Amino acid sequence: MTDENKKLRSKQLREKYSELGLSALTEQERLELLLSYSGCKDCESLAEELLSVYGSVNALADADPQLLMKETGINQQAAVLLRLIPTVSRTLYMERFRIHTLNSASAAKEYFSSYFIGAASEQLIMTAVNKRFRIEKTVSIAFGSADRAAASYRSIAELVIKSSCTVFFIAHNHTFGSSDPSDSDLLFTKNIIEEFSKLGAVLADHIIVGSNDAISLRESGLLPEFSQMLPDGYTIF
């Protein structure tokens, strides 16, 4: 395909998107259109090649940029652009939750699922809510799953002490796996419940976000006492 034909192809895709919307484009056309803004020369062939390896735009967006460049030979601009998809999506999605309350397990799962959109690695976070379960602050505690976060107990305690809130959520993500909690996740939750109790605070829930779903440990029943002793105003199921 000549340079002139490539320019014409890109123009046609932009016009198709402008007139008919994203749903009118095939998966390859969507990727091709995106790559046309990255300086790549043969976007059509590159899009076809990338999809043959990764299967979907979503999978590409979740890939590590450095690994993507090494495995496919795309330039840094294209790799960064692909990575921006989940990052920007997360930012826009999070805007919708600025005034949301986390007064149910379903609301908490939705909020934390949106928080971890585009996360490239596992992360442990903590959210403080007021008495009406309105979000006051969300803080990153540590990178790594809960079973590797023992060193973060002090940071968690300090946040509780400094906060004017008494109700908190803990959440972490399993970047490429199931949301099913490990034994270490359950033990970590038990320890946090005890620590919060000593500080006069309450752990409303521990949410684990997997690659395709999320689980509330309050709702799961895996920690019976935790499931039965609900904070006032918080519902499960």
Tab-separated table of N, CA and C in Angstrom, residues 102-112 169 204-205 207 214-220 230 233-237:
chain	number	residue	atom	x	y	z
A	102	LEU	N	-20.411	4.370	49.468
A	102	LEU	CA	-20.101	2.942	49.456
A	102	LEU	C	-20.903	2.250	50.551
A	103	ASN	N	-22.214	2.346	50.463
A	103	ASN	CA	-23.054	1.805	51.530
A	103	ASN	C	-23.543	0.387	51.265
A	104	SER	N	-22.971	-0.268	50.262
A	104	SER	CA	-23.317	-1.659	49.991
A	104	SER	C	-22.127	-2.362	49.351
A	105	ALA	N	-22.128	-3.668	49.449
A	105	ALA	CA	-21.040	-4.447	48.856
A	105	ALA	C	-21.010	-4.261	47.339
A	106	SER	N	-22.176	-4.152	46.720
A	106	SER	CA	-22.220	-3.984	45.268
A	106	SER	C	-21.623	-2.645	44.856
A	107	ALA	N	-21.916	-1.584	45.614
A	107	ALA	CA	-21.360	-0.265	45.315
A	107	ALA	C	-19.846	-0.269	45.515
A	108	ALA	N	-19.389	-0.946	46.563
A	108	ALA	CA	-17.953	-1.018	46.844
A	108	ALA	C	-17.221	-1.776	45.737
A	109	LYS	N	-17.806	-2.883	45.287
A	109	LYS	CA	-17.172	-3.667	44.220
A	109	LYS	C	-17.082	-2.854	42.932
A	110	GLU	N	-18.131	-2.092	42.639
A	110	GLU	CA	-18.130	-1.282	41.420
A	110	GLU	C	-17.095	-0.170	41.510
A	111	TYR	N	-17.035	0.475	42.672
A	111	TYR	CA	-16.080	1.568	42.852
A	111	TYR	C	-14.636	1.080	42.716
A	112	PHE	N	-14.288	0.021	43.433
A	112	PHE	CA	-12.907	-0.440	43.405
A	112	PHE	C	-12.546	-1.110	42.084
A	169	PHE	N	-12.348	1.120	54.084
A	169	PHE	CA	-12.331	-0.025	53.182
A	169	PHE	C	-10.887	-0.324	52.809
A	204	ALA	N	-15.071	-1.722	56.979
A	204	ALA	CA	-16.380	-1.974	56.363
A	204	ALA	C	-16.315	-3.188	55.456
A	205	ASP	N	-15.228	-3.299	54.694
A	205	ASP	CA	-15.114	-4.426	53.772
A	205	ASP	C	-13.696	-4.492	53.211
A	207	ILE	N	-12.300	-5.533	49.562
A	207	ILE	CA	-12.685	-5.860	48.197
A	207	ILE	C	-11.464	-6.335	47.423
A	214	ALA	N	-15.029	-9.025	40.837
A	214	ALA	CA	-14.599	-8.528	42.143
A	214	ALA	C	-15.358	-9.281	43.222
A	215	ILE	N	-14.756	-9.380	44.405
A	215	ILE	CA	-15.397	-10.078	45.511
A	215	ILE	C	-15.342	-9.225	46.767
A	216	SER	N	-16.425	-9.252	47.528
A	216	SER	CA	-16.489	-8.598	48.831
A	216	SER	C	-16.307	-9.690	49.879
A	217	LEU	N	-15.327	-9.533	50.759
A	217	LEU	CA	-15.129	-10.554	51.792
A	217	LEU	C	-16.255	-10.530	52.805
A	218	ARG	N	-16.907	-9.398	52.980
A	218	ARG	CA	-18.100	-9.354	53.846
A	218	ARG	C	-19.193	-10.237	53.250
A	219	GLU	N	-19.378	-10.103	51.953
A	219	GLU	CA	-20.451	-10.780	51.250
A	219	GLU	C	-20.154	-12.259	51.005
A	220	SER	N	-18.866	-12.602	50.930
A	220	SER	CA	-18.466	-13.957	50.553
A	220	SER	C	-18.809	-15.015	51.591
A	230	LEU	N	-22.137	-6.495	60.590
A	230	LEU	CA	-22.114	-5.402	59.623
A	230	LEU	C	-22.135	-4.039	60.308
A	233	GLY	N	-25.585	0.777	58.426
A	233	GLY	CA	-25.702	1.474	57.146
A	233	GLY	C	-25.078	0.759	55.977
A	234	TYR	N	-24.398	-0.375	56.239
A	234	TYR	CA	-23.727	-1.108	55.155
A	234	TYR	C	-24.484	-2.404	54.900
A	235	THR	N	-24.787	-2.691	53.642
A	235	THR	CA	-25.554	-3.876	53.313
A	235	THR	C	-24.790	-4.797	52.364
A	236	ILE	N	-25.091	-6.085	52.440
A	236	ILE	CA	-24.512	-7.057	51.531
A	236	ILE	C	-25.633	-7.817	50.847
A	237	PHE	N	-25.320	-8.430	49.748
A	237	PHE	CA	-26.267	-9.204	48.928
A	237	PHE	C	-27.329	-8.295	48.325
